Amino acid sequence: MKMVQAVIKHTRLDAVQKALMAIDVHGVTLTEAKGFGRQKGHTEVYRGVEYEVRFLPKIKLEIATPDEKLEEVLAAIQTAARTGEIGDGKIFVYEISDVIRIRTGERGKEAI
Amino acid sequence: MKMVQAVIKHTRLDAVQKALMAIDVHGVTLTEAKGFGRQKGHTEVYRGVEYEVRFLPKIKLEIATPDEKLEEVLAAIQTAARTGEIGDGKIFVYEISDVIRIRTGERGKEAI
Amino acid sequence: MKMVQAVIKHTRLDAVQKALMAIDVHGVTLTEAKGFGRQKGHTEVYRGVEYEVRFLPKIKLEIATPDEKLEEVLAAIQTAARTGEIGDGKIFVYEISDVIRIRTGERGKEAI
Amino acid sequence: MKRIRTVSKLLFSLSAAMAFFSFSAPAVYADAAPATSKINSGDTAWLLVSAALVLLMTPALGFFYGGMVRRKNVLGTIMHSFWALCLVSVTWVLWGYSLAFGPSIHGIIGNLSWFGLNGVGQESSPLGSPTVPHLAFMSFQMMFAVITPALITGAFAERMKFSAYTVFIILWSTFVYAPIAHWVWNPHGWLYTLGALDFAGGTVVHLNAGIAALVAAIVLGKRKGYLEVPMLPHNIGYTVLGASLLWFGWFGFNAGSAITSGGLAALAFVTTNTATAAAALGWAFAEWAHKGRPTVLGAASGAVAGLVAVTPTAGFITPMGAIAVGAIAGVICYTAVNLRPKLGYDDSLDVVGVHGLGGFWGAIATGIFASPLANPAGRGLLYGNAHQVIIQFEACGATLVWSGLVTYIILKLIDATIGLRVSESEEELGLDLSQHEESGYNL
Amino acid sequence: MKRIRTVSKLLFSLSAAMAFFSFSAPAVYADAAPATSKINSGDTAWLLVSAALVLLMTPALGFFYGGMVRRKNVLGTIMHSFWALCLVSVTWVLWGYSLAFGPSIHGIIGNLSWFGLNGVGQESSPLGSPTVPHLAFMSFQMMFAVITPALITGAFAERMKFSAYTVFIILWSTFVYAPIAHWVWNPHGWLYTLGALDFAGGTVVHLNAGIAALVAAIVLGKRKGYLEVPMLPHNIGYTVLGASLLWFGWFGFNAGSAITSGGLAALAFVTTNTATAAAALGWAFAEWAHKGRPTVLGAASGAVAGLVAVTPTAGFITPMGAIAVGAIAGVICYTAVNLRPKLGYDDSLDVVGVHGLGGFWGAIATGIFASPLANPAGRGLLYGNAHQVIIQFEACGATLVWSGLVTYIILKLIDATIGLRVSESEEELGLDLSQHEESGYNL
Amino acid sequence: MKRIRTVSKLLFSLSAAMAFFSFSAPAVYADAAPATSKINSGDTAWLLVSAALVLLMTPALGFFYGGMVRRKNVLGTIMHSFWALCLVSVTWVLWGYSLAFGPSIHGIIGNLSWFGLNGVGQESSPLGSPTVPHLAFMSFQMMFAVITPALITGAFAERMKFSAYTVFIILWSTFVYAPIAHWVWNPHGWLYTLGALDFAGGTVVHLNAGIAALVAAIVLGKRKGYLEVPMLPHNIGYTVLGASLLWFGWFGFNAGSAITSGGLAALAFVTTNTATAAAALGWAFAEWAHKGRPTVLGAASGAVAGLVAVTPTAGFITPMGAIAVGAIAGVICYTAVNLRPKLGYDDSLDVVGVHGLGGFWGAIATGIFASPLANPAGRGLLYGNAHQVIIQFEACGATLVWSGLVTYIILKLIDATIGLRVSESEEELGLDLSQHEESGYNL
Ligand SMILES: Nc1ncnc2c1ncn2[C@@H]1O[C@H](COP(=O)(O)OP(=O)(O)O)[C@@H](O)[C@H]1O
Ligand SMILES: Nc1ncnc2c1ncn2[C@@H]1O[C@H](COP(=O)(O)OP(=O)(O)O)[C@@H](O)[C@H]1O
Ligand SMILES: Nc1ncnc2c1ncn2[C@@H]1O[C@H](COP(=O)(O)OP(=O)(O)O)[C@@H](O)[C@H]1O
């Protein structure tokens, strides 16, 4: 099983969610994140003092998925999250060694 | 070493923390998350416009643990986090290749 | 490729960011987290009722990095994040099986 | 479809009601004979400003309470106060004022001859002061009727059904507030004629709300997880904002209760401020001694305790007396709040400890500290009139019995019919989403 | 370097202007003959308090609106109101008051002889009431001029350039507000002489702002992603805070419009409160029937709708009439707001639905409900004077035409020169960062 | 156990004090002879409303400051203001008023014969105006005494021990504020007799606080990480809310300083509003020219700078003069704030730049712009009286010396005994948790 972790722009969340539902992915965990990368940050000025803010708001999605569905999920996210501008984000894939559904105690692929 | 990542309900946090302390787990990192799954979301209505909110507030816990303690940790979380209702959450297990304690520079199992 | 996940103190963020830039790391994802560990929490008192707060505010950084750069990144973070006091945090290292840059579709090391 | 029909019906009924509403007011609202009018512009200005200040207190209370609940209940809690403002503003105009201040039926209750403010006009009235328009006096009193039920809501925060709350407010303000206001403030009310001193509503407003709160906390039962899971105030900034606006508005409440603008209003102004500050100090220093740290929530709570305690006594005591009344109120209420977890009920935001006990202490303190030097209309124990204390106890007792009993009946009635409490899962979800389908913050 | 030079120039010009400013006011500001002064201290106190209350409404509006936008626009939205307060406070003193209330040129506009408040002093004036200083009347009117353009900002929230907004405010308050205020409130204004009834500004303020809002929403176009991405109110606590302070301040707006302190002010006070509460109930109950849940945002919005609707009519109707005016306003505005997504424009915070329609309904309601029992100065349809309704329609029509037309011209002019709208990427980033380089919360 | 005993002792002492408190006020608080009273209801209403408005300013200041600090210090900062309100409200009643306004000892300080408001009653007094109750005048003055030390807190935000702060407030308001208030406002005070013009407290309140702030910033030292780690304002909404309520309340401060309700109050009302708006514009346009963007924090700060600058001069200048005073204040204070990082001290929230410099400019501006057309009591440089500027400088100088010196002594004394500053780890944890064991937000 794989864990897909995607860092995307706020504005693309809706599109990504729809794309995932379209390929029957019904489990996602989301966290608010901030990203630092090629994308230029902005300046904030308070009472004459300037602050460079390089961390920009992003959304981090985590989707556990069986190996065979991985590429489908990656494609869906990449297409839906893409605007073509710098800062669109990254997708990271990890190996999961186990999954448990807390409610039922199911383990492994069944639990996803 | 394993990283146990559990997505649980807010209301179960206290119980899970106690359960972990009971089995001598003294290191946890927590993030506020939102989850989308089988559990039904809710509707919000603002000035006549309805919004379907499918992402529900969850807590994400991360616990690094030596391999031999893994099952104990999983059992503790699962028991404490369970309410039996849809939305109880999931536990994901990953392999960690290394751990460092920043303060001392210890590495590996010692550092957990 | 490795994912370096560091849990650090708020006050060290600036130093860590500078240290990373100094070794040419230009991609970081950050989340607000709360940590529970050896570090003593604090008490909050509201209308006579005392609450033990054991979870303390931390910053979680995630940095994807090629294998060959791993030790450099770890050293940079550890040095910059260290205050020598309990609660300085931990660094966890995972294996990443794949990375995709959403904007361009690049995969693997290129995408980091 | 069904809903659209409901709305059309609503619209239709409203239109139908229009004609009735407009013609049903045969009173002369305009000054018939301005030449001989005794209306004083300064007194009227002061009374209208005071009414506006008291109005502000109700939403302020919403923020005071709203900051203390958990995030998921912030809107539901703020709404409790806001809704009381909306509902009672209308019922008071329709029947509340007539019941409370209208022609008295044996000192027990007003009759309905002032229904819809029939006869309540721009000219002066025998109530309050001849120098202010009857409508101004009415609106000042309205604001008191509005805030009193809102005070109770702290006792059942985070768990009451909104429909039940709506019914509760209407019944409570009609069957509990109006009679007690009549007894104490109507010149023919039986407690008034008895000689009970209550400058601005210690018994009518605070003790009354405090007792109703006690009953409500018991009838509704504890919040799910009470004393087990942490229930931290989610936004103390809101609470301090509320307390600050309450302090500001309370000058209208107390100094406005002089009805006229002059020395008595100035005295009540000063005693109000002094007692409030002293109570905040009393609470915070008690905390400091007891727990090692003075808290901001404590100072804000203490200020409210002081405002409550000085309410019945503001126009009767000296500034030095106000320091005593306030400081003692701060310490008493702090102690009460500390005992709360040991009691068997969940008075979530300490209405009993702050308004009930504070109001009670204020009423008795009036019997003790009332100084003829401050106001010839009152003489308390310290100035040789021990009897006043007894009268004050009687007024408290009457309020206690009536408010306790009738509140209990109303709540039981609602529980038996539409149910008082939200379901367990609604409670877990929070009032904001379950009762209003909104969230307080989308930060 | 260039900037430093700009600042020095600024400083220099300011210094240069000093002498001019100070000498250009030959009027006698001091009371020349206090002995014969008719200034009444109570009336003056009431009017000054009212002006202060109305002042508070503008930042309150900022919070009312600011809570409804997305987090990234909170400061930009609050700033819209705050900036209107700053700009119009100065332009009103310079030329606005003279245009609106100065000696009339054929009932169309005032001349500039009161520029810089030349001749507007501490003595009483023929405007308002002889019992209050001219400066007090001026400042009361100023607060109305301040809030009116701020109301419009809800229509173009989250997308207007700040520089464009600055120019817009100045032009709009000069060329739209001042003339219409002149027509309706200046004793020589053509609508005034026609007999139009507008107690506190239903047409001048609310209908006027509502029409300008409609034009602005159309000219600026929809927000990026409108009806596609969720645009949830980010902090309803702010919105309720704003609505509560608006309610509080509106007593100054309406009851202050009696100018004197007495029975008429008391009447307007009561009708204002009653209609507001009734409208909040109307809106929330309509929601309850229609969607199954009453919302807090709905109650707050309904209260504002009621405040708007009762504005023109506050001093003319009975309290029972106020219940009708308010309840109907709540239901009408709720319906309008529900239809908004079906209309082709993005009136982001429902200025058209609440202020436009509410103001229109209030103006017409005045023609219907004005009761000679409440105020001999007005007699509406229900009291046998159908003609009043026609006059009210005429006043609305004139406002509609002038405001619609001139607002359109101003906006098109700005768009053609400096541009009205922020760029797409600025809109995505939010006004706070793109226009002000600040963020609202660093929680 | 020890704590319980402490609390019991506290309770006991309080009870013991009761009798003393109540009997120690032999003054006749009641109107002995209302028939001959000169109390005017309108003037009194205005003064009481003004006092209430000024009261609101202190918590408003708490929010103004509280929004500018980091999240972990929000409650500690709000508490600074709230606590000043509580402490000084009591000490002022006990001894402060007597020192400042009581019978003068050689124009230097009042004696203690009005301790506990002994003799300060409902009748009128030789102070202020014969038309208002002495208690009303006292309470108005109290609010000034309350806010002045609160202003200073911006200079040592985020690092002072709460116990040290408590002691500081009491000593400072006794040994710095009371004497200076005596000099300037007591009819026998030496600066008063010299002819210094200070309408509403430019020197007594703002310059005084500004100098104390400078000393405090230097004595306490910089915050840990100052200019190294970002210290962004955590909630600018709070800051704008505070600024708005300050603006609202300042009408009481300035227009209330006319003491009576009439033309002079109206003039001060208008100049206050005008200068405030002009200063906000001045600051924001300076930013726009200098940094390319006007900020919301800048507009709010500019408004406060304008309010400060117009304070001493509000009742002496024309509205056109107010535009000049305000606009210049905005630009001056903006410049000062920009220089701050280059200075060697950490005046965290710019008290020196805004209140110190603004107050100084206002005092001098009074000497320049005071116009006999506005108020016959003042004539400045522009109207031919250059000498007034010199007197104004003298008043500023005297304030500077006394305030600077005594503040320094007080702070050093506290530092040597209980210590001024929190420990490093407490500073890192934040004042909310370390001083009060609370957190501001549990969102
Ligand atoms: N090496 C990395 N490790 C972790 N997160 C990264 C890394 N590189 C980029 N990111 C995340 O991806 C986001 C987008 O990256 P950025 O370089 O700005 O744009 P792009 O991916 O379009 O080139 C960043 O804001 C950050 O959150
Ligand atoms: N495939 C998945 N990947 C990541 N997180 C998931 C996945 N499936 C579920 N979750 C997380 O678990 C939570 C609970 O899942 P849900 O399907 O609602 O209930 P249950 O686990 O009881 O069947 C979700 O809210 C989401 O946060
Ligand atoms: N086993 C663990 N799993 C996950 N996070 C941990 C673990 N142990 C510690 N942490 C994180 O590291 C932080 C610092 O740990 P702590 O024990 O307080 O101090 P130190 O690392 O200096 O000994 C904690 O607050 C927590 O966020």
GROMACS .gro file of N, CA and C in nm, chain B residues 46-102:
model
  171
  158TYR      N    1  -2.526   2.998   0.444
  158TYR     CA    2  -2.498   3.139   0.469
  158TYR      C    3  -2.579   3.223   0.374
  159ARG      N    4  -2.666   3.303   0.429
  159ARG     CA    5  -2.751   3.390   0.348
  159ARG      C    6  -2.814   3.312   0.234
  160GLY      N    7  -2.870   3.200   0.269
  160GLY     CA    8  -2.947   3.125   0.171
  160GLY      C    9  -2.866   3.033   0.083
  161VAL      N   10  -2.734   3.047   0.082
  161VAL     CA   11  -2.653   2.959  -0.002
  161VAL      C   12  -2.605   2.840   0.082
  162GLU      N   13  -2.627   2.720   0.031
  162GLU     CA   14  -2.587   2.601   0.105
  162GLU      C   15  -2.450   2.552   0.060
  163TYR      N   16  -2.366   2.519   0.156
  163TYR     CA   17  -2.237   2.460   0.125
  163TYR      C   18  -2.230   2.322   0.188
  164GLU      N   19  -2.193   2.222   0.106
  164GLU     CA   20  -2.169   2.088   0.157
  164GLU      C   21  -2.028   2.086   0.215
  165VAL      N   22  -2.015   2.058   0.342
  165VAL     CA   23  -1.881   2.047   0.399
  165VAL      C   24  -1.853   1.900   0.425
  166ARG      N   25  -1.759   1.844   0.347
  166ARG     CA   26  -1.733   1.702   0.360
  166ARG      C   27  -1.611   1.675   0.447
  167PHE      N   28  -1.526   1.775   0.467
  167PHE     CA   29  -1.408   1.755   0.551
  167PHE      C   30  -1.442   1.784   0.697
  168LEU      N   31  -1.422   1.686   0.780
  168LEU     CA   32  -1.456   1.701   0.921
  168LEU      C   33  -1.329   1.709   1.005
  169PRO      N   34  -1.336   1.785   1.113
  169PRO     CA   35  -1.217   1.801   1.197
  169PRO      C   36  -1.171   1.669   1.260
  170LYS      N   37  -1.043   1.643   1.250
  170LYS     CA   38  -0.982   1.523   1.309
  170LYS      C   39  -0.852   1.566   1.375
  171ILE      N   40  -0.798   1.476   1.453
  171ILE     CA   41  -0.665   1.496   1.511
  171ILE      C   42  -0.572   1.392   1.450
  172LYS      N   43  -0.456   1.436   1.410
  172LYS     CA   44  -0.358   1.342   1.358
  172LYS      C   45  -0.246   1.327   1.461
  173LEU      N   46  -0.221   1.204   1.504
  173LEU     CA   47  -0.113   1.179   1.600
  173LEU      C   48  -0.001   1.106   1.530
  174GLU      N   49   0.121   1.142   1.564
  174GLU     CA   50   0.234   1.068   1.511
  174GLU      C   51   0.319   1.019   1.626
  175ILE      N   52   0.345   0.890   1.628
  175ILE     CA   53   0.421   0.830   1.737
  175ILE      C   54   0.529   0.741   1.678
  176ALA      N   55   0.653   0.779   1.702
  176ALA     CA   56   0.764   0.693   1.660
  176ALA      C   57   0.783   0.586   1.765
  177THR      N   58   0.804   0.465   1.722
  177THR     CA   59   0.808   0.356   1.819
  177THR      C   60   0.903   0.246   1.770
  178PRO      N   61   0.971   0.180   1.861
  178PRO     CA   62   1.056   0.069   1.819
  178PRO      C   63   0.968  -0.044   1.767
  179ASP      N   64   1.022  -0.126   1.678
  179ASP     CA   65   0.942  -0.231   1.616
  179ASP      C   66   0.874  -0.320   1.719
  180GLU      N   67   0.946  -0.352   1.826
  180GLU     CA   68   0.892  -0.451   1.919
  180GLU      C   69   0.771  -0.397   1.996
  181LYS      N   70   0.758  -0.265   1.998
  181LYS     CA   71   0.648  -0.208   2.074
  181LYS      C   72   0.529  -0.177   1.985
  182LEU      N   73   0.546  -0.198   1.856
  182LEU     CA   74   0.444  -0.153   1.761
  182LEU      C   75   0.304  -0.205   1.793
  183GLU      N   76   0.292  -0.334   1.808
  183GLU     CA   77   0.157  -0.389   1.825
  183GLU      C   78   0.089  -0.336   1.951
  184GLU      N   79   0.171  -0.320   2.054
  184GLU     CA   80   0.116  -0.266   2.178
  184GLU      C   81   0.058  -0.127   2.156
  185VAL      N   82   0.135  -0.045   2.083
  185VAL     CA   83   0.090   0.092   2.054
  185VAL      C   84  -0.038   0.089   1.970
  186LEU      N   85  -0.037   0.006   1.868
  186LEU     CA   86  -0.155  -0.001   1.782
  186LEU      C   87  -0.279  -0.042   1.861
  187ALA      N   88  -0.261  -0.140   1.945
  187ALA     CA   89  -0.375  -0.188   2.024
  187ALA      C   90  -0.425  -0.078   2.117
  188ALA      N   91  -0.331  -0.008   2.180
  188ALA     CA   92  -0.371   0.097   2.274
  188ALA      C   93  -0.452   0.204   2.202
  189ILE      N   94  -0.401   0.246   2.086
  189ILE     CA   95  -0.473   0.352   2.013
  189ILE      C   96  -0.609   0.301   1.969
  190GLN      N   97  -0.608   0.184   1.910
  190GLN     CA   98  -0.735   0.138   1.853
  190GLN      C   99  -0.844   0.127   1.960
  191THR      N  100  -0.805   0.073   2.075
  191THR     CA  101  -0.904   0.058   2.182
  191THR      C  102  -0.952   0.194   2.233
  192ALA      N  103  -0.858   0.284   2.252
  192ALA     CA  104  -0.896   0.411   2.313
  192ALA      C  105  -0.969   0.502   2.214
  193ALA      N  106  -0.941   0.490   2.087
  193ALA     CA  107  -0.999   0.583   1.990
  193ALA      C  108  -1.135   0.537   1.939
  194ARG      N  109  -1.169   0.414   1.968
  194ARG     CA  110  -1.289   0.354   1.911
  194ARG      C  111  -1.417   0.403   1.979
  195THR      N  112  -1.513   0.447   1.900
  195THR     CA  113  -1.646   0.474   1.954
  195THR      C  114  -1.745   0.379   1.890
  196GLY      N  115  -1.702   0.320   1.780
  196GLY     CA  116  -1.791   0.226   1.710
  196GLY      C  117  -1.873   0.294   1.602
  197GLU      N  118  -1.861   0.426   1.594
  197GLU     CA  119  -1.938   0.496   1.490
  197GLU      C  120  -1.849   0.528   1.370
  198ILE      N  121  -1.912   0.541   1.257
  198ILE     CA  122  -1.837   0.575   1.136
  198ILE      C  123  -1.757   0.703   1.159
  199GLY      N  124  -1.634   0.705   1.112
  199GLY     CA  125  -1.553   0.824   1.129
  199GLY      C  126  -1.451   0.811   1.240
  200ASP      N  127  -1.440   0.694   1.298
  200ASP     CA  128  -1.344   0.675   1.407
  200ASP      C  129  -1.200   0.695   1.362
  201GLY      N  130  -1.176   0.677   1.232
  201GLY     CA  131  -1.042   0.707   1.182
  201GLY      C  132  -0.958   0.586   1.148
  202LYS      N  133  -0.835   0.615   1.112
  202LYS     CA  134  -0.745   0.513   1.061
  202LYS      C  135  -0.611   0.523   1.131
  203ILE      N  136  -0.538   0.412   1.129
  203ILE     CA  137  -0.399   0.416   1.173
  203ILE      C  138  -0.312   0.369   1.057
  204PHE      N  139  -0.210   0.445   1.025
  204PHE     CA  140  -0.116   0.409   0.919
  204PHE      C  141   0.020   0.384   0.982
  205VAL      N  142   0.089   0.281   0.934
  205VAL     CA  143   0.222   0.252   0.990
  205VAL      C  144   0.327   0.264   0.880
  206TYR      N  145   0.434   0.336   0.907
  206TYR     CA  146   0.545   0.350   0.812
  206TYR      C  147   0.672   0.300   0.876
  207GLU      N  148   0.765   0.273   0.789
  207GLU     CA  149   0.902   0.242   0.830
  207GLU      C  150   0.976   0.376   0.847
  208ILE      N  151   1.050   0.392   0.955
  208ILE     CA  152   1.138   0.509   0.966
  208ILE      C  153   1.280   0.460   0.946
  209SER      N  154   1.357   0.531   0.867
  209SER     CA  155   1.494   0.483   0.849
  209SER      C  156   1.589   0.542   0.953
  210ASP      N  157   1.552   0.654   1.012
  210ASP     CA  158   1.641   0.710   1.114
  210ASP      C  159   1.564   0.808   1.203
  211VAL      N  160   1.615   0.823   1.323
  211VAL     CA  161   1.560   0.921   1.416
  211VAL      C  162   1.677   0.992   1.482
  212ILE      N  163   1.663   1.124   1.501
  212ILE     CA  164   1.766   1.200   1.572
  212ILE      C  165   1.700   1.282   1.681
  213ARG      N  166   1.757   1.281   1.799
  213ARG     CA  167   1.710   1.374   1.902
  213ARG      C  168   1.795   1.500   1.889
  214ILE      N  169   1.729   1.610   1.862
  214ILE     CA  170   1.801   1.734   1.831
  214ILE      C  171   1.890   1.779   1.946
   0.00000   0.00000   0.00000
